[in-house]
PDB file of C-alpha atoms in Angstrom:
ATOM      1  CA  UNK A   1      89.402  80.429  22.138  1.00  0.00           C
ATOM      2  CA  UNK A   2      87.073  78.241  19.935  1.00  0.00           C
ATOM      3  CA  UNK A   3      85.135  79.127  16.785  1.00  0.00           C
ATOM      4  CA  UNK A   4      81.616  79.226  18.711  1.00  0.00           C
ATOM      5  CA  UNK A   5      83.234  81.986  21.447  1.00  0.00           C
ATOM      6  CA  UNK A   6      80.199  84.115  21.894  1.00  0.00           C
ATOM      7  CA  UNK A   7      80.496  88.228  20.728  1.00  0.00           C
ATOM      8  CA  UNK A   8      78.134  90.144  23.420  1.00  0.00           C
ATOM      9  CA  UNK A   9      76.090  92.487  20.407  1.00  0.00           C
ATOM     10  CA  UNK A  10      76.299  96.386  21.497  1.00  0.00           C
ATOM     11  CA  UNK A  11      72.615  96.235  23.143  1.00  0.00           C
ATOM     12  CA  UNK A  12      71.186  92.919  23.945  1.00  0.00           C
ATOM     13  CA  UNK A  13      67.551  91.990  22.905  1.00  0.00           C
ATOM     14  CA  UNK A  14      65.481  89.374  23.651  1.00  0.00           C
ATOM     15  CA  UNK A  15      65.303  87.458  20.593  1.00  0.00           C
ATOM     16  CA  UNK A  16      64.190  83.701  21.900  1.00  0.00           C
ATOM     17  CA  UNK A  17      64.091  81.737  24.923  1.00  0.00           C
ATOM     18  CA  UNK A  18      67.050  80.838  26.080  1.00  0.00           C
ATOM     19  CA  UNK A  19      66.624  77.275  25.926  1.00  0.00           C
ATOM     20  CA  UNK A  20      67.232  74.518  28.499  1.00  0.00           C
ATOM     21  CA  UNK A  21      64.683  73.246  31.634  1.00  0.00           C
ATOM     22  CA  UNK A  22      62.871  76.289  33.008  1.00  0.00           C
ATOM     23  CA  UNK A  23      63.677  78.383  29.855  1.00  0.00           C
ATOM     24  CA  UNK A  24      60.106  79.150  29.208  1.00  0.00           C
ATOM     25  CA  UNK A  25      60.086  81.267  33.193  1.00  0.00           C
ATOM     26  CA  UNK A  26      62.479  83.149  31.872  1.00  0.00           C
ATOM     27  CA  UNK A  27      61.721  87.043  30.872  1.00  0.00           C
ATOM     28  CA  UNK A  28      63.133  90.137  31.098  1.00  0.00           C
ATOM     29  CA  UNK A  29      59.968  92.063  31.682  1.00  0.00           C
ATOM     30  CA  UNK A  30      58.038  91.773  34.959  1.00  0.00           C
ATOM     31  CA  UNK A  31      54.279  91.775  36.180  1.00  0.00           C
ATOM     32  CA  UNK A  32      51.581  89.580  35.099  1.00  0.00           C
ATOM     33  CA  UNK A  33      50.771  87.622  31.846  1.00  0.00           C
ATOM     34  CA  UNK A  34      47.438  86.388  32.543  1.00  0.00           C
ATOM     35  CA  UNK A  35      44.215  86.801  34.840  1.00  0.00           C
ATOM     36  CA  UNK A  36      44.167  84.282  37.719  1.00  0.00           C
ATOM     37  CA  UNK A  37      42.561  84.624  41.285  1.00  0.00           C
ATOM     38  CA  UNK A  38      44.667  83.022  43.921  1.00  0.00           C
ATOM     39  CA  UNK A  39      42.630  80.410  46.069  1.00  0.00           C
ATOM     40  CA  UNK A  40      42.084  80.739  49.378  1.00  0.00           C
ATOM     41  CA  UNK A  41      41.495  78.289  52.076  1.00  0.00           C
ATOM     42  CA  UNK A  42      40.010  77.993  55.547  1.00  0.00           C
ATOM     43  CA  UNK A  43      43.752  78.534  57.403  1.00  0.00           C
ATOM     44  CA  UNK A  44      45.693  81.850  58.809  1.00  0.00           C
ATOM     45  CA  UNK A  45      47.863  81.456  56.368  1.00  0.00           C
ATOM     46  CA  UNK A  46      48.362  80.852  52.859  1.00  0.00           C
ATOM     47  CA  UNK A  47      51.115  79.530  51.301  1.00  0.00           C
ATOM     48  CA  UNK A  48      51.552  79.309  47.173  1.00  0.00           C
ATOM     49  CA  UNK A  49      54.422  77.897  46.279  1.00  0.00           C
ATOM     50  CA  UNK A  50      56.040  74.758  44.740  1.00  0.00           C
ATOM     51  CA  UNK A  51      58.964  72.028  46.057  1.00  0.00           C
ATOM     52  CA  UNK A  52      61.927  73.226  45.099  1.00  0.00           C
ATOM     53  CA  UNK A  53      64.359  74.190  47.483  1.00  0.00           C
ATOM     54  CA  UNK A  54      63.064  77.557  48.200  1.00  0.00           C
ATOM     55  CA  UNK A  55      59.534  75.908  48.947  1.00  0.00           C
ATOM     56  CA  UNK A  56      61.025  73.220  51.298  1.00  0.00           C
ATOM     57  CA  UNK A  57      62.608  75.939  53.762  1.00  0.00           C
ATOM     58  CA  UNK A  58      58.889  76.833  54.367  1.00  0.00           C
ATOM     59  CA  UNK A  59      56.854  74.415  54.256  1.00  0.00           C
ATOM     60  CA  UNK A  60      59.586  72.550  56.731  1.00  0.00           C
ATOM     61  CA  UNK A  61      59.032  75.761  59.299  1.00  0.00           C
ATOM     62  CA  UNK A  62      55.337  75.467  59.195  1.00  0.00           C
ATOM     63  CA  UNK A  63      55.414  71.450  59.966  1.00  0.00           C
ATOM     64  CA  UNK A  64      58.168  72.507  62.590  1.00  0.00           C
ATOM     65  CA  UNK A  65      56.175  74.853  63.924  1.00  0.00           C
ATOM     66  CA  UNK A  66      53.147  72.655  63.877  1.00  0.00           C
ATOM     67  CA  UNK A  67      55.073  69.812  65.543  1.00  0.00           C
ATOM     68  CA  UNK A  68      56.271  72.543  68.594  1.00  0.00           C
ATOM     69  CA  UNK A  69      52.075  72.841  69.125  1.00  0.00           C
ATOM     70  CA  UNK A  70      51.812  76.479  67.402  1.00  0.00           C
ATOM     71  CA  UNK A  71      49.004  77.403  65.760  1.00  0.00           C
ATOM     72  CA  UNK A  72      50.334  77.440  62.575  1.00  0.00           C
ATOM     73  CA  UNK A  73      47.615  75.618  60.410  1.00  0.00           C
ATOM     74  CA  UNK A  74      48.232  76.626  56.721  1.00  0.00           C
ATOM     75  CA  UNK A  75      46.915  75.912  53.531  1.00  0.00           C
ATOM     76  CA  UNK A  76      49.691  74.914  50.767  1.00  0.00           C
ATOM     77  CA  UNK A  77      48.553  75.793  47.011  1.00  0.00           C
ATOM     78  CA  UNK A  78      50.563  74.366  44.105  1.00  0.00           C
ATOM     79  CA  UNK A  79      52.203  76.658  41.897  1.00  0.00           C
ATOM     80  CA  UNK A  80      53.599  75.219  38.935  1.00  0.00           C
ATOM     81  CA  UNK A  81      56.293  77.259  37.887  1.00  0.00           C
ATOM     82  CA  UNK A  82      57.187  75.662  34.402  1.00  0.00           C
ATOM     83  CA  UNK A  83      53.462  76.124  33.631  1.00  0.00           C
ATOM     84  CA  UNK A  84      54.002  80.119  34.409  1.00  0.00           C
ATOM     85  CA  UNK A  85      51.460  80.112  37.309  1.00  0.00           C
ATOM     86  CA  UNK A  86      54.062  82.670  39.026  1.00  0.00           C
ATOM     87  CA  UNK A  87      52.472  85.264  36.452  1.00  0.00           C
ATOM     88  CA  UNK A  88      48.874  85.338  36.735  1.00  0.00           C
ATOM     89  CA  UNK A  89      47.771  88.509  38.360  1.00  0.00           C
ATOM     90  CA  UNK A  90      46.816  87.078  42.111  1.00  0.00           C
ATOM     91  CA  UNK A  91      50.009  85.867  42.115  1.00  0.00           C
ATOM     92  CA  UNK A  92      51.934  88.747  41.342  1.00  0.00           C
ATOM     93  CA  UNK A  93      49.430  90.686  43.210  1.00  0.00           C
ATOM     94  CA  UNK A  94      51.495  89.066  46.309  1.00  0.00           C
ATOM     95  CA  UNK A  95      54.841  88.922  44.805  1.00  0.00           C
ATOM     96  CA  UNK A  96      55.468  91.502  42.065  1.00  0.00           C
ATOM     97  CA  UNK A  97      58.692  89.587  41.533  1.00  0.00           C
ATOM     98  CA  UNK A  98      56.485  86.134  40.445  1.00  0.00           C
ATOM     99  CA  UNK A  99      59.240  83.506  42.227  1.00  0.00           C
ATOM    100  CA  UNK A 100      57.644  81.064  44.934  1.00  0.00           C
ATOM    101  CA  UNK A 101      57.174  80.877  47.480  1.00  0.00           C
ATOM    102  CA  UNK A 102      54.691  83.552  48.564  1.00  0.00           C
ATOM    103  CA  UNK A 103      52.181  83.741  51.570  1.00  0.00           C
ATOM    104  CA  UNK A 104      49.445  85.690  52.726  1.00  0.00           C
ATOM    105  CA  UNK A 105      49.641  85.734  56.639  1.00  0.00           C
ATOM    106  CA  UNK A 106      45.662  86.465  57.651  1.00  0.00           C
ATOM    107  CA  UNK A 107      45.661  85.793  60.917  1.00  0.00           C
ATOM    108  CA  UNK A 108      45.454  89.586  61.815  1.00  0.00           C
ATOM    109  CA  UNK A 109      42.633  92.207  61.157  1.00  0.00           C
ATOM    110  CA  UNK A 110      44.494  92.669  57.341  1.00  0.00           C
ATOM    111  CA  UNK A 111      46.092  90.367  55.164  1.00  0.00           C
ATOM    112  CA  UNK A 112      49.753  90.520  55.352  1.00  0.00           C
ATOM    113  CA  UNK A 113      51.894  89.968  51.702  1.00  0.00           C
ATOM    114  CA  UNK A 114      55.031  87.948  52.532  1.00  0.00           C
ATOM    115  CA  UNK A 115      57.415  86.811  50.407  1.00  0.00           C
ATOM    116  CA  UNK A 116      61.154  85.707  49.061  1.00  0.00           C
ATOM    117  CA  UNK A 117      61.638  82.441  51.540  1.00  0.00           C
ATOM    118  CA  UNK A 118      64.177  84.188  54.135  1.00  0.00           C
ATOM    119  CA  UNK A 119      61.596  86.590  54.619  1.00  0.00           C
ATOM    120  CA  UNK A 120      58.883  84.460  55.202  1.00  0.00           C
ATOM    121  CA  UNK A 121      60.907  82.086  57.955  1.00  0.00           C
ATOM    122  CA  UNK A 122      61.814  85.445  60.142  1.00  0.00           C
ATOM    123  CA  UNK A 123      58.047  86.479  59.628  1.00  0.00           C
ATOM    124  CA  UNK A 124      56.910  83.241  61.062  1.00  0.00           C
ATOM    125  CA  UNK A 125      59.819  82.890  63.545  1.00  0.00           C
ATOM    126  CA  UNK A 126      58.885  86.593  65.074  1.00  0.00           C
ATOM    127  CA  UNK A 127      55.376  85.592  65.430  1.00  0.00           C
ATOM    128  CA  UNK A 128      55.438  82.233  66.951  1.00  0.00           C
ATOM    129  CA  UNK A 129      58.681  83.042  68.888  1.00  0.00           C
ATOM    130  CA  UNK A 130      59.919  79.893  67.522  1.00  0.00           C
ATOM    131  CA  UNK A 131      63.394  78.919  65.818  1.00  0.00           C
ATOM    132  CA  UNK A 132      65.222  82.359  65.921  1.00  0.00           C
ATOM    133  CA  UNK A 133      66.422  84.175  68.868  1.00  0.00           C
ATOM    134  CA  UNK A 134      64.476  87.309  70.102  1.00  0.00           C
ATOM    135  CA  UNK A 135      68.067  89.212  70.386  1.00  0.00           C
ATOM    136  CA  UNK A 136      70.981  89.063  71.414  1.00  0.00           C
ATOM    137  CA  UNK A 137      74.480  86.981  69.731  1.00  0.00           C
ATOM    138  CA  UNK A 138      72.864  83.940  68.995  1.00  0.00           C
ATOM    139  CA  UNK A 139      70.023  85.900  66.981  1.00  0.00           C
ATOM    140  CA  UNK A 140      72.799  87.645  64.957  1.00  0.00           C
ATOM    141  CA  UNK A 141      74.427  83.774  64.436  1.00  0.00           C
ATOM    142  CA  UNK A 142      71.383  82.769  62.864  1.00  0.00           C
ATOM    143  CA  UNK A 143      70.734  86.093  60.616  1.00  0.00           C
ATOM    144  CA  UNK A 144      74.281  85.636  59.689  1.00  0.00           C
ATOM    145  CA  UNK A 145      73.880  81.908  57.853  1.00  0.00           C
ATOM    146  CA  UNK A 146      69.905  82.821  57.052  1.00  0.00           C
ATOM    147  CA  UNK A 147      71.651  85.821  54.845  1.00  0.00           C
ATOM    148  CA  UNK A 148      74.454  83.146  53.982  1.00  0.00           C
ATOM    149  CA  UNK A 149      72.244  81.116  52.080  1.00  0.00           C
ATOM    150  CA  UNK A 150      70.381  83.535  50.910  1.00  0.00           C
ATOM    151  CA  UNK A 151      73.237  85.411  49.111  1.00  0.00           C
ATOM    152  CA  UNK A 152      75.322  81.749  48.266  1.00  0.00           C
ATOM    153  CA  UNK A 153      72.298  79.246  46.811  1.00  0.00           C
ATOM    154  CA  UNK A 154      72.186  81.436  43.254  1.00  0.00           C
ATOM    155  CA  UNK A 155      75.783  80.506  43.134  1.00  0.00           C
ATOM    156  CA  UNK A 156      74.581  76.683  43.980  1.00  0.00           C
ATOM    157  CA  UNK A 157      71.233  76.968  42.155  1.00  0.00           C
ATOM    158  CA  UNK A 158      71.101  79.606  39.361  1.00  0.00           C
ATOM    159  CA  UNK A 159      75.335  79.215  38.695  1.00  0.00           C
ATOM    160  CA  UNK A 160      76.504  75.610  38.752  1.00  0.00           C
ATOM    161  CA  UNK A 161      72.639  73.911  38.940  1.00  0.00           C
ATOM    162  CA  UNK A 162      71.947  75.617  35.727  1.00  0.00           C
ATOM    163  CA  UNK A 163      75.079  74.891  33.818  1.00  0.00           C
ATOM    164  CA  UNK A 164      75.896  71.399  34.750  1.00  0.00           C
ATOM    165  CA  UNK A 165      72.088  69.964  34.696  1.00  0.00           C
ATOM    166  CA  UNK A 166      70.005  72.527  33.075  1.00  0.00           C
ATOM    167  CA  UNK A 167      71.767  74.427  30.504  1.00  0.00           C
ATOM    168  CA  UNK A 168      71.158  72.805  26.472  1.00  0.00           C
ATOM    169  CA  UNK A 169      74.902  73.021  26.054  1.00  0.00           C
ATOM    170  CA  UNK A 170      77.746  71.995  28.287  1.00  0.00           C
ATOM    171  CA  UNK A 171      80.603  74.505  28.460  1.00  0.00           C
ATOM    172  CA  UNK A 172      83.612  73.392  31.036  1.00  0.00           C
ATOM    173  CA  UNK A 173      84.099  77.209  31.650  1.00  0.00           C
ATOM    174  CA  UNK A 174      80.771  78.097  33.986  1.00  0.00           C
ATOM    175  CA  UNK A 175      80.661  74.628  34.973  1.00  0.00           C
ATOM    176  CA  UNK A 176      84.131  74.540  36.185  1.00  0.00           C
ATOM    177  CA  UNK A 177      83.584  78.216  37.917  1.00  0.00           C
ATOM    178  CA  UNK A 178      80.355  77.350  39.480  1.00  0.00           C
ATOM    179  CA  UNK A 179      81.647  73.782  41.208  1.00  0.00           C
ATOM    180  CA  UNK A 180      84.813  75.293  42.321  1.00  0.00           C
ATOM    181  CA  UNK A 181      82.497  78.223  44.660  1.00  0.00           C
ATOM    182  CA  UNK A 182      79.711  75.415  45.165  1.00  0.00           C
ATOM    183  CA  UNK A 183      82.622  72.832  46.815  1.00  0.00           C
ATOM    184  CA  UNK A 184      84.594  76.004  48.711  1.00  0.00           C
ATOM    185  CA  UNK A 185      80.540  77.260  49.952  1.00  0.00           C
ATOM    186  CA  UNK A 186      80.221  73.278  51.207  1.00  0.00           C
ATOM    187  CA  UNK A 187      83.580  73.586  52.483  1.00  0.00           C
ATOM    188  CA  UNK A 188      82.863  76.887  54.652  1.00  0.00           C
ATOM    189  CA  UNK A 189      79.818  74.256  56.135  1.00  0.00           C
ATOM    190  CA  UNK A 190      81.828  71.749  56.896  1.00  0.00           C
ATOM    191  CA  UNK A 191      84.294  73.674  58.548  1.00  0.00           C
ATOM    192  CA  UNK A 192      81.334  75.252  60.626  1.00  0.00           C
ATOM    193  CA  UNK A 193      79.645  71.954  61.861  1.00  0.00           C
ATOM    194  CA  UNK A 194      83.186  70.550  62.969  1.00  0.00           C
ATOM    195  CA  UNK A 195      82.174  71.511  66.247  1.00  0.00           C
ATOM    196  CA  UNK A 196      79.025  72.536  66.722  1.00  0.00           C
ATOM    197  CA  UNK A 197      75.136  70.287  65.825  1.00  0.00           C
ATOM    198  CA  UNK A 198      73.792  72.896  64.330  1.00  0.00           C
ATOM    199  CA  UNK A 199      74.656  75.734  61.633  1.00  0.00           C
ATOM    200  CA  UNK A 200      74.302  78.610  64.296  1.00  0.00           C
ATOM    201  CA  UNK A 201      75.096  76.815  67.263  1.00  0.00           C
ATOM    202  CA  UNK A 202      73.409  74.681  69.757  1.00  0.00           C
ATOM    203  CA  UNK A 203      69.990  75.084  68.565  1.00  0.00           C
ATOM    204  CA  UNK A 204      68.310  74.136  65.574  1.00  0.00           C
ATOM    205  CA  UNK A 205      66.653  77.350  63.753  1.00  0.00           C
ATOM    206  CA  UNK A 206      65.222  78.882  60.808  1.00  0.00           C
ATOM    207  CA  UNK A 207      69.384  78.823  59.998  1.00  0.00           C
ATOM    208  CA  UNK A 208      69.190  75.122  58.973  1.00  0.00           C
ATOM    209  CA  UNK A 209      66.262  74.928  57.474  1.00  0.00           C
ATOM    210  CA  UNK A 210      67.106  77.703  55.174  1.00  0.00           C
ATOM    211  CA  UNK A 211      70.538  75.918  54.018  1.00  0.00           C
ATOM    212  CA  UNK A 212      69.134  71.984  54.415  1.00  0.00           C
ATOM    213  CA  UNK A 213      67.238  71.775  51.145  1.00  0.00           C
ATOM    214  CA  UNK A 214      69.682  73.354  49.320  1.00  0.00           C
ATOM    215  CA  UNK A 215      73.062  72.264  50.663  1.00  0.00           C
ATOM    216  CA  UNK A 216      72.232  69.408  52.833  1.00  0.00           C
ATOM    217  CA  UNK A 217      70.571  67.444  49.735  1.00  0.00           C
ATOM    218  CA  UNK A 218      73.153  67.975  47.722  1.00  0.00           C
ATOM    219  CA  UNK A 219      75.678  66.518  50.173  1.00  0.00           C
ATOM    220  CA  UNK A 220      73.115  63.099  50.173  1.00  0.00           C
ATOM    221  CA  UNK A 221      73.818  63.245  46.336  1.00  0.00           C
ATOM    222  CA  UNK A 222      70.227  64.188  45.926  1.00  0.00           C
ATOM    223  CA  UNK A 223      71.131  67.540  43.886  1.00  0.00           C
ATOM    224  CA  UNK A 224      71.770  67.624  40.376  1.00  0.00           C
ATOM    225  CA  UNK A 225      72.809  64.670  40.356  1.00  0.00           C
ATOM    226  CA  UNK A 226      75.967  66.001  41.087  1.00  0.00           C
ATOM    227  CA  UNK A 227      77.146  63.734  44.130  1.00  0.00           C
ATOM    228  CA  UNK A 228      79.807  62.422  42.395  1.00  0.00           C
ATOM    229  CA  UNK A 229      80.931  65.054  40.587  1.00  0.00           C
ATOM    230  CA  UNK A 230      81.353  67.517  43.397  1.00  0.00           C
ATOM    231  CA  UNK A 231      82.405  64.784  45.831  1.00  0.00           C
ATOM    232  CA  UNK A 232      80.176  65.550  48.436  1.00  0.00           C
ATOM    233  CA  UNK A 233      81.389  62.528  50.143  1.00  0.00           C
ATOM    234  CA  UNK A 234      84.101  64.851  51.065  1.00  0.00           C
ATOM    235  CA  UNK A 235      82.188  67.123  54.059  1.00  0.00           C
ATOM    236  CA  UNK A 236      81.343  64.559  56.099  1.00  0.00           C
ATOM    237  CA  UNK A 237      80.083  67.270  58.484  1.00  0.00           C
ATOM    238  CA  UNK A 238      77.925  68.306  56.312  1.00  0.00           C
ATOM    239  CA  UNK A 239      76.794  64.957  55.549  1.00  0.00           C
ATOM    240  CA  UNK A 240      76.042  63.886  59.116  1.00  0.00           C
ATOM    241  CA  UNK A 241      73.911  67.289  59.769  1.00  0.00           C
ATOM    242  CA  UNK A 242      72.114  66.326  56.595  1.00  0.00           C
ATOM    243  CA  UNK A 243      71.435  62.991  57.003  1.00  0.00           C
ATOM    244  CA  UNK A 244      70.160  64.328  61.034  1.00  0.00           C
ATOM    245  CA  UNK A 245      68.172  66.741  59.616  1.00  0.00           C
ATOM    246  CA  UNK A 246      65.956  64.397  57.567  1.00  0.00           C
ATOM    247  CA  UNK A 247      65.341  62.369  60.068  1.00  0.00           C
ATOM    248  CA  UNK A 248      62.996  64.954  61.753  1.00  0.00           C
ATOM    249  CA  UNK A 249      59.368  64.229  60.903  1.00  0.00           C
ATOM    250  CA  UNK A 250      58.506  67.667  60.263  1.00  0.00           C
ATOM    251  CA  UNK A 251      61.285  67.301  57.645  1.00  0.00           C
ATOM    252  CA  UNK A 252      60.110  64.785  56.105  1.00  0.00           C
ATOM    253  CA  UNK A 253      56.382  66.110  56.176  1.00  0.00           C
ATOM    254  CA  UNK A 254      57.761  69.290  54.866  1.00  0.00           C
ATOM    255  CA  UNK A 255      59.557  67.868  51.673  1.00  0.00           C
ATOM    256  CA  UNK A 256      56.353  66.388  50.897  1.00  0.00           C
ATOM    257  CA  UNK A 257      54.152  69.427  50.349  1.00  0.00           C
ATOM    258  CA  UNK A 258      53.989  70.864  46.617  1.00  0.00           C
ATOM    259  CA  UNK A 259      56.159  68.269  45.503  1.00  0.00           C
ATOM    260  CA  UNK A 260      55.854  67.493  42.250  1.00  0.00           C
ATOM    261  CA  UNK A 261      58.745  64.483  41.109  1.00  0.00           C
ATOM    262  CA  UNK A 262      60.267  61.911  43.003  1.00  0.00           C
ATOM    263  CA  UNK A 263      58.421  59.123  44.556  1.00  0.00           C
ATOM    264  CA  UNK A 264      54.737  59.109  44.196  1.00  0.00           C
ATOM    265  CA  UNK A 265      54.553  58.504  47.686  1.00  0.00           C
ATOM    266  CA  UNK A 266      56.658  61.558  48.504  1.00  0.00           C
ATOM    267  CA  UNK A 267      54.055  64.199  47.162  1.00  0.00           C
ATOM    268  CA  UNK A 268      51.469  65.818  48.216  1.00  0.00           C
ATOM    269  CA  UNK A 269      50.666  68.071  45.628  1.00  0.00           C
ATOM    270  CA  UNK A 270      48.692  70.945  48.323  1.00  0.00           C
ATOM    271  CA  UNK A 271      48.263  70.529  51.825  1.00  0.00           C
ATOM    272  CA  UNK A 272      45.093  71.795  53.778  1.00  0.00           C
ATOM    273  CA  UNK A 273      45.204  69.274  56.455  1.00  0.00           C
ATOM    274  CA  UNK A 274      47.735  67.136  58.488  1.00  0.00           C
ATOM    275  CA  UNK A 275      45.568  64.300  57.604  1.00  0.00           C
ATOM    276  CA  UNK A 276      46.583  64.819  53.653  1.00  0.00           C
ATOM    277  CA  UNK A 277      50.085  63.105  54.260  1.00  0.00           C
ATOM    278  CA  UNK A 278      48.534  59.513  54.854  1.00  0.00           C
ATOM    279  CA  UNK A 279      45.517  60.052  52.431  1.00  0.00           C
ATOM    280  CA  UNK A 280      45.902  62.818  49.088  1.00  0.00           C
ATOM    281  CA  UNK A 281      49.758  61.518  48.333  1.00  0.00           C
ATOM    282  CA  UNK A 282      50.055  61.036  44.823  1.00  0.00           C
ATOM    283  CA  UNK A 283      50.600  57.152  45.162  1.00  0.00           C
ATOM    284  CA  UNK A 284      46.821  57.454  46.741  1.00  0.00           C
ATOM    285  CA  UNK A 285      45.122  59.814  44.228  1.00  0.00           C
ATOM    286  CA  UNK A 286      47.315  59.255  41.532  1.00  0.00           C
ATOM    287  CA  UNK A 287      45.543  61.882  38.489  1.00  0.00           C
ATOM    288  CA  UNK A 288      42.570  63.075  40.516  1.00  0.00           C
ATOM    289  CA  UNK A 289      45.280  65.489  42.235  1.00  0.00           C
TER     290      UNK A 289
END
């Protein structure tokens, strides 16, 4: 034990922030902090949300879907989390719990509310009939690895994201329990693709775009920065689904949308129409978006 071991106080308050990236969308009190409408565009459905991993599953299904000839038109609002747009009232309006993404399906006689990502992807799937089995084994193959990823990326995201590239203070304790369950979750992939192209099977589905922007960038070192570290070089299963995952272009469209780092030329801030890819990047509008 060191000097600096932290004594847990009989009732915890909330004091400060806790420090750290993201510290300031952290609270433990829900609903709304300010008064903002949501926009809404011309599309059936709505989509608020940002590019973080979570956004990417969806925005990915809608360009898939897109690309399969649904009609699946969407308009793609940014919501900057850091700048606490997940707490003005329209926002929570949708999704009491204020994370992105969140959508508004109105492509029916009411508006539906739909959100938390693995919800939205089987909302979309079971409309379009697209990307998830109607019943049957393989539907229960891809439920399986959509509630996989659902219950593993806080491990991956909120666990060893946090402590090893987030956190003010590096401790070797939660960094050193969150890598070990982050490299044996990338080991259960890797044992899964050995002999099969896709995580559920034979068929790409809402599956692998669930677990792609989570897993399958950090095995192409694009996570954290934690390549290295981790030694995602290691999974080479993993690595080869990731690296054939990208190269769909409603991948790469999908990464795109609500980005908000990386390349200039890699984000479109909102998306309201498939031309906005070649003209409204941010390497094309620069501060006007």
């Amino acid at each position: 034990m060191t000097d600096d071991t932290y004594t847990p106080p009989e009732v915890w308050t909330w004091d400060a922030e806790s420090g750290g990236t993201f510290a300031s969308t952290n609270r433990p009190i829900a609903g709304a902090t300010h008064d903002k409408e949501l926009p809404v565009g011309e599309h059936p459905f709505q989509l608020y949300s940002m590019g973080t991993p979570n956004g990417v599953k969806v925005t990915v299904m809608f360009e898939e879907l897109l690309a399969a000839g649904h009609d699946a038109e969407y308009d793609a609002w940014l919501i900057r989390i850091g700048d606490g747009d997940q707490f003005g009232s329209g926002f929570v309006e949708v999704n009491p719990n204020s994370k992105i993404p969140a959508m508004v399906d109105r492509s029916g006689p009411e508006p539906i509310d739909v959100f938390e990502s693995g919800s939205i992807l089987i909302h979309l799937a079971e409309k379009f009939g697209a990307f998830l089995p109607a019943s049957g084994p393989q539907r229960a193959e891809v439920m399986n690895w959509l509630m996989w990823q659902m219950g593993s990326a806080p491990y991956l995201g909120g666990g060893f994201g946090h402590f090893y590239a987030y956190a003010p203070e590096k401790y070797e304790y939660p960094i050193n329990r969150f890598a070990m369950e982050t490299k044996r979750q990338l080991d259960v992939l890797d044992k899964r693709l050995a002999d099969r192209p896709f995580i559920a099977g034979q068929e790409y589905s809402i599956a692998d775009m669930a677990i792609w922007p989570w897993y399958g960038n950090l095995a192409l070192g694009r996570q954290y920065n934690a390549g290295k570290f981790l030694s995602v070089h290691e999974y080479k299963n993993v690595v080869a689904w990731a690296e054939k995952i990208l190269d769909r272009d409603a991948v790469q469209r999908g990464r795109m949308v609500n980005r908000t780092f990386g390349e200039p030329h890699e984000q479109l801030l909102e998306r309201h129409d498939a031309s906005d890819f070649e003209t409204k990047t941010q390497d094309k509008i620069g501060d006007k978006g």
